[in-house]
Amino acid sequence: MTAWRVAKALLALRIQVDALAPRRNKASDGTIGDRRHESSASDHNPWVRDGATGVVTAMDITHSPDLGCDAGTLAAAFREQRDPRIKYIIWNRRIANSSAVGGAPAWGWRRYTGANPHDHHIHISVKPEPASYDSQTAWALPASLKTVPVS
Ligand SMILES: [Zn+2]
């Protein structure tokens, strides 16, 4: 494998998430492609090039509601904030692209039917341009990632 690194925008996101939920479970965290992401189309594969280095533009963050990191709360925050760095998110059998896809509006949920239902982690992909994937601008996250009751 060639040299690879993780998009700085996603590393910055993980630092913020860890600060908000320092005790969170990380069992389903991931960056570089692993057994869950064998498709060559996955952004977990470092297909984005920064010179000779491949850039992984996807990150998984474990759903850990009992330890302060509810992936549903994160998903809601991403969809509300519409951070321009995001390409798409996947959470709990649904996918939301930041642009309109297949008749669905930008950021609208669509059914996700991939082999992994993504109910143990949220997947975040950032766009393949350096201005997006390496932007370390603070992410707009809620003050707590604890479970938000559905009203
Ligand atoms: Zn993923």
PDB file of C-alpha atoms and ligand atoms in Angstrom:
ATOM      1  CA  MET A   1       0.000   0.000   0.000  1.00  0.00           C
ATOM      2  CA  THR A   2       1.147   3.530  -0.711  1.00  0.00           C
ATOM      3  CA  ALA A   3       1.478   6.134   2.019  1.00  0.00           C
ATOM      4  CA  TRP A   4      -1.833   7.389   3.295  1.00  0.00           C
ATOM      5  CA  ARG A   5      -3.215   9.799   5.827  1.00  0.00           C
ATOM      6  CA  VAL A   6      -6.599  10.842   7.143  1.00  0.00           C
ATOM      7  CA  ALA A   7      -8.283  14.067   6.052  1.00  0.00           C
ATOM      8  CA  LYS A   8      -7.470  16.780   8.590  1.00  0.00           C
ATOM      9  CA  ALA A   9     -11.096  17.916   8.718  1.00  0.00           C
ATOM     10  CA  LEU A  10     -12.082  14.480  10.033  1.00  0.00           C
ATOM     11  CA  LEU A  11      -9.260  14.326  12.549  1.00  0.00           C
ATOM     12  CA  ALA A  12     -10.396  17.728  13.827  1.00  0.00           C
ATOM     13  CA  LEU A  13     -13.947  16.404  14.076  1.00  0.00           C
ATOM     14  CA  ARG A  14     -12.833  13.382  16.090  1.00  0.00           C
ATOM     15  CA  ILE A  15     -10.884  15.585  18.498  1.00  0.00           C
ATOM     16  CA  GLN A  16     -14.038  17.630  19.112  1.00  0.00           C
ATOM     17  CA  VAL A  17     -16.189  14.532  19.554  1.00  0.00           C
ATOM     18  CA  ASP A  18     -13.661  13.057  21.988  1.00  0.00           C
ATOM     19  CA  ALA A  19     -13.677  16.296  23.973  1.00  0.00           C
ATOM     20  CA  LEU A  20     -17.483  16.236  24.206  1.00  0.00           C
ATOM     21  CA  ALA A  21     -17.640  12.532  25.042  1.00  0.00           C
ATOM     22  CA  PRO A  22     -14.290  11.532  26.544  1.00  0.00           C
ATOM     23  CA  ARG A  23     -15.579   8.191  27.799  1.00  0.00           C
ATOM     24  CA  ARG A  24     -17.231   7.151  24.564  1.00  0.00           C
ATOM     25  CA  ASN A  25     -16.847   3.633  23.177  1.00  0.00           C
ATOM     26  CA  LYS A  26     -14.621   3.532  20.064  1.00  0.00           C
ATOM     27  CA  ALA A  27     -15.181  -0.088  19.054  1.00  0.00           C
ATOM     28  CA  SER A  28     -16.682   0.796  15.667  1.00  0.00           C
ATOM     29  CA  ASP A  29     -14.465   3.794  14.956  1.00  0.00           C
ATOM     30  CA  GLY A  30     -12.576   3.646  11.683  1.00  0.00           C
ATOM     31  CA  THR A  31     -10.728   5.549   9.010  1.00  0.00           C
ATOM     32  CA  ILE A  32      -8.671   3.481   6.537  1.00  0.00           C
ATOM     33  CA  GLY A  33     -10.646   0.752   4.792  1.00  0.00           C
ATOM     34  CA  ASP A  34     -11.150  -2.367   6.843  1.00  0.00           C
ATOM     35  CA  ARG A  35     -13.297  -5.488   6.681  1.00  0.00           C
ATOM     36  CA  ARG A  36     -16.409  -3.356   6.758  1.00  0.00           C
ATOM     37  CA  HIS A  37     -15.386  -1.339   3.733  1.00  0.00           C
ATOM     38  CA  GLU A  38     -14.023  -3.558   1.037  1.00  0.00           C
ATOM     39  CA  SER A  39     -15.742  -1.787  -1.829  1.00  0.00           C
ATOM     40  CA  SER A  40     -13.240   0.126  -3.939  1.00  0.00           C
ATOM     41  CA  ALA A  41     -15.720   2.975  -4.084  1.00  0.00           C
ATOM     42  CA  SER A  42     -15.563   3.502  -0.320  1.00  0.00           C
ATOM     43  CA  ASP A  43     -14.084   6.772   0.828  1.00  0.00           C
ATOM     44  CA  HIS A  44     -12.284   4.721   3.480  1.00  0.00           C
ATOM     45  CA  ASN A  45      -9.882   3.787   0.712  1.00  0.00           C
ATOM     46  CA  PRO A  46      -7.249   6.498   0.149  1.00  0.00           C
ATOM     47  CA  TRP A  47      -8.198   7.183  -3.453  1.00  0.00           C
ATOM     48  CA  VAL A  48      -7.980  10.961  -3.069  1.00  0.00           C
ATOM     49  CA  ARG A  49      -4.423  12.017  -3.884  1.00  0.00           C
ATOM     50  CA  ASP A  50      -2.349  14.678  -2.184  1.00  0.00           C
ATOM     51  CA  GLY A  51       0.827  14.373  -4.228  1.00  0.00           C
ATOM     52  CA  ALA A  52       2.105  10.848  -3.584  1.00  0.00           C
ATOM     53  CA  THR A  53       0.000  10.416  -0.458  1.00  0.00           C
ATOM     54  CA  GLY A  54      -3.470   8.923  -0.451  1.00  0.00           C
ATOM     55  CA  VAL A  55      -6.061  10.694   1.663  1.00  0.00           C
ATOM     56  CA  VAL A  56      -8.806   8.821   3.496  1.00  0.00           C
ATOM     57  CA  THR A  57     -11.865  11.081   3.310  1.00  0.00           C
ATOM     58  CA  ALA A  58     -14.219   9.025   5.475  1.00  0.00           C
ATOM     59  CA  MET A  59     -14.525   8.369   9.174  1.00  0.00           C
ATOM     60  CA  ASP A  60     -16.749   6.161  11.311  1.00  0.00           C
ATOM     61  CA  ILE A  61     -17.670   7.222  14.825  1.00  0.00           C
ATOM     62  CA  THR A  62     -19.106   4.620  17.188  1.00  0.00           C
ATOM     63  CA  HIS A  63     -22.686   4.940  18.395  1.00  0.00           C
ATOM     64  CA  SER A  64     -22.129   5.029  22.138  1.00  0.00           C
ATOM     65  CA  PRO A  65     -25.256   6.581  23.658  1.00  0.00           C
ATOM     66  CA  ASP A  66     -24.629   5.239  27.156  1.00  0.00           C
ATOM     67  CA  LEU A  67     -21.215   6.904  27.223  1.00  0.00           C
ATOM     68  CA  GLY A  68     -22.168  10.282  25.853  1.00  0.00           C
ATOM     69  CA  CYS A  69     -21.932   9.907  22.083  1.00  0.00           C
ATOM     70  CA  ASP A  70     -25.251   9.277  20.360  1.00  0.00           C
ATOM     71  CA  ALA A  71     -24.669   8.914  16.623  1.00  0.00           C
ATOM     72  CA  GLY A  72     -28.229  10.051  15.999  1.00  0.00           C
ATOM     73  CA  THR A  73     -27.488  13.312  17.793  1.00  0.00           C
ATOM     74  CA  LEU A  74     -24.393  13.730  15.619  1.00  0.00           C
ATOM     75  CA  ALA A  75     -26.376  12.985  12.462  1.00  0.00           C
ATOM     76  CA  ALA A  76     -29.027  15.534  13.407  1.00  0.00           C
ATOM     77  CA  ALA A  77     -26.347  18.156  14.031  1.00  0.00           C
ATOM     78  CA  PHE A  78     -24.692  17.544  10.672  1.00  0.00           C
ATOM     79  CA  ARG A  79     -27.985  17.793   8.817  1.00  0.00           C
ATOM     80  CA  GLU A  80     -28.956  20.927  10.688  1.00  0.00           C
ATOM     81  CA  GLN A  81     -25.619  22.686  10.263  1.00  0.00           C
ATOM     82  CA  ARG A  82     -25.051  21.605   6.629  1.00  0.00           C
ATOM     83  CA  ASP A  83     -21.293  21.922   6.945  1.00  0.00           C
ATOM     84  CA  PRO A  84     -20.014  22.508   3.391  1.00  0.00           C
ATOM     85  CA  ARG A  85     -17.144  20.039   3.876  1.00  0.00           C
ATOM     86  CA  ILE A  86     -19.452  17.030   4.084  1.00  0.00           C
ATOM     87  CA  LYS A  87     -20.154  14.855   1.041  1.00  0.00           C
ATOM     88  CA  TYR A  88     -22.574  12.479   2.762  1.00  0.00           C
ATOM     89  CA  ILE A  89     -23.391  10.802   6.047  1.00  0.00           C
ATOM     90  CA  ILE A  90     -24.811   7.338   6.729  1.00  0.00           C
ATOM     91  CA  TRP A  91     -26.618   6.454   9.932  1.00  0.00           C
ATOM     92  CA  ASN A  92     -29.016   3.695  10.872  1.00  0.00           C
ATOM     93  CA  ARG A  93     -30.032   2.497   7.388  1.00  0.00           C
ATOM     94  CA  ARG A  94     -30.270   6.026   5.981  1.00  0.00           C
ATOM     95  CA  ILE A  95     -27.935   8.180   3.891  1.00  0.00           C
ATOM     96  CA  ALA A  96     -28.011  11.953   3.424  1.00  0.00           C
ATOM     97  CA  ASN A  97     -25.971  13.643   0.723  1.00  0.00           C
ATOM     98  CA  SER A  98     -25.040  17.297   0.951  1.00  0.00           C
ATOM     99  CA  SER A  99     -26.232  17.714  -2.635  1.00  0.00           C
ATOM    100  CA  ALA A 100     -29.492  16.666  -4.239  1.00  0.00           C
ATOM    101  CA  VAL A 101     -29.381  13.007  -5.351  1.00  0.00           C
ATOM    102  CA  GLY A 102     -31.910  10.857  -7.118  1.00  0.00           C
ATOM    103  CA  GLY A 103     -34.873  13.130  -6.557  1.00  0.00           C
ATOM    104  CA  ALA A 104     -34.027  13.656  -2.885  1.00  0.00           C
ATOM    105  CA  PRO A 105     -33.202  17.203  -1.813  1.00  0.00           C
ATOM    106  CA  ALA A 106     -29.797  18.095  -0.408  1.00  0.00           C
ATOM    107  CA  TRP A 107     -29.440  16.680   3.113  1.00  0.00           C
ATOM    108  CA  GLY A 108     -32.657  14.687   2.789  1.00  0.00           C
ATOM    109  CA  TRP A 109     -32.549  11.152   4.182  1.00  0.00           C
ATOM    110  CA  ARG A 110     -32.722   8.317   1.703  1.00  0.00           C
ATOM    111  CA  ARG A 111     -32.957   4.624   2.477  1.00  0.00           C
ATOM    112  CA  TYR A 112     -29.515   3.004   2.706  1.00  0.00           C
ATOM    113  CA  THR A 113     -29.444  -0.641   1.695  1.00  0.00           C
ATOM    114  CA  GLY A 114     -25.723  -1.408   1.890  1.00  0.00           C
ATOM    115  CA  ALA A 115     -24.600  -4.617   3.558  1.00  0.00           C
ATOM    116  CA  ASN A 116     -23.725  -2.810   6.779  1.00  0.00           C
ATOM    117  CA  PRO A 117     -26.776  -1.045   8.232  1.00  0.00           C
ATOM    118  CA  HIS A 118     -24.577   1.505  10.011  1.00  0.00           C
ATOM    119  CA  ASP A 119     -26.470   1.154  13.266  1.00  0.00           C
ATOM    120  CA  HIS A 120     -23.310   0.782  15.349  1.00  0.00           C
ATOM    121  CA  HIS A 121     -21.539   3.828  13.895  1.00  0.00           C
ATOM    122  CA  ILE A 122     -22.154   6.942  11.861  1.00  0.00           C
ATOM    123  CA  HIS A 123     -20.175   7.333   8.630  1.00  0.00           C
ATOM    124  CA  ILE A 124     -19.031  10.780   7.534  1.00  0.00           C
ATOM    125  CA  SER A 125     -17.475  11.415   4.107  1.00  0.00           C
ATOM    126  CA  VAL A 126     -15.936  14.750   3.221  1.00  0.00           C
ATOM    127  CA  LYS A 127     -15.563  16.173  -0.266  1.00  0.00           C
ATOM    128  CA  PRO A 128     -12.447  15.279  -2.301  1.00  0.00           C
ATOM    129  CA  GLU A 129     -11.103  18.844  -2.553  1.00  0.00           C
ATOM    130  CA  PRO A 130      -8.348  19.952  -0.121  1.00  0.00           C
ATOM    131  CA  ALA A 131     -10.325  23.050   0.857  1.00  0.00           C
ATOM    132  CA  SER A 132     -12.908  20.659   2.278  1.00  0.00           C
ATOM    133  CA  TYR A 133     -11.025  17.593   3.476  1.00  0.00           C
ATOM    134  CA  ASP A 134      -8.138  19.448   5.102  1.00  0.00           C
ATOM    135  CA  SER A 135     -10.108  22.365   6.550  1.00  0.00           C
ATOM    136  CA  GLN A 136      -9.646  22.376  10.301  1.00  0.00           C
ATOM    137  CA  THR A 137     -12.337  24.945  10.962  1.00  0.00           C
ATOM    138  CA  ALA A 138     -14.161  24.019  14.156  1.00  0.00           C
ATOM    139  CA  TRP A 139     -17.199  21.849  13.529  1.00  0.00           C
ATOM    140  CA  ALA A 140     -20.514  23.200  14.788  1.00  0.00           C
ATOM    141  CA  LEU A 141     -21.585  20.519  17.231  1.00  0.00           C
ATOM    142  CA  PRO A 142     -24.116  20.667  20.033  1.00  0.00           C
ATOM    143  CA  ALA A 143     -22.800  21.187  23.550  1.00  0.00           C
ATOM    144  CA  SER A 144     -23.561  17.561  24.301  1.00  0.00           C
ATOM    145  CA  LEU A 145     -23.715  14.470  22.126  1.00  0.00           C
ATOM    146  CA  LYS A 146     -25.964  12.696  24.561  1.00  0.00           C
ATOM    147  CA  THR A 147     -29.184  11.172  23.375  1.00  0.00           C
ATOM    148  CA  VAL A 148     -31.785  13.717  22.341  1.00  0.00           C
ATOM    149  CA  PRO A 149     -35.298  12.490  23.140  1.00  0.00           C
ATOM    150  CA  VAL A 150     -37.500  12.232  20.066  1.00  0.00           C
ATOM    151  CA  SER A 151     -40.493  14.482  20.606  1.00  0.00           C
TER     152      SER A 151
HETATM  153 ZN    ZN B   1     -17.688   4.165   7.097  1.00  0.00          ZN
END
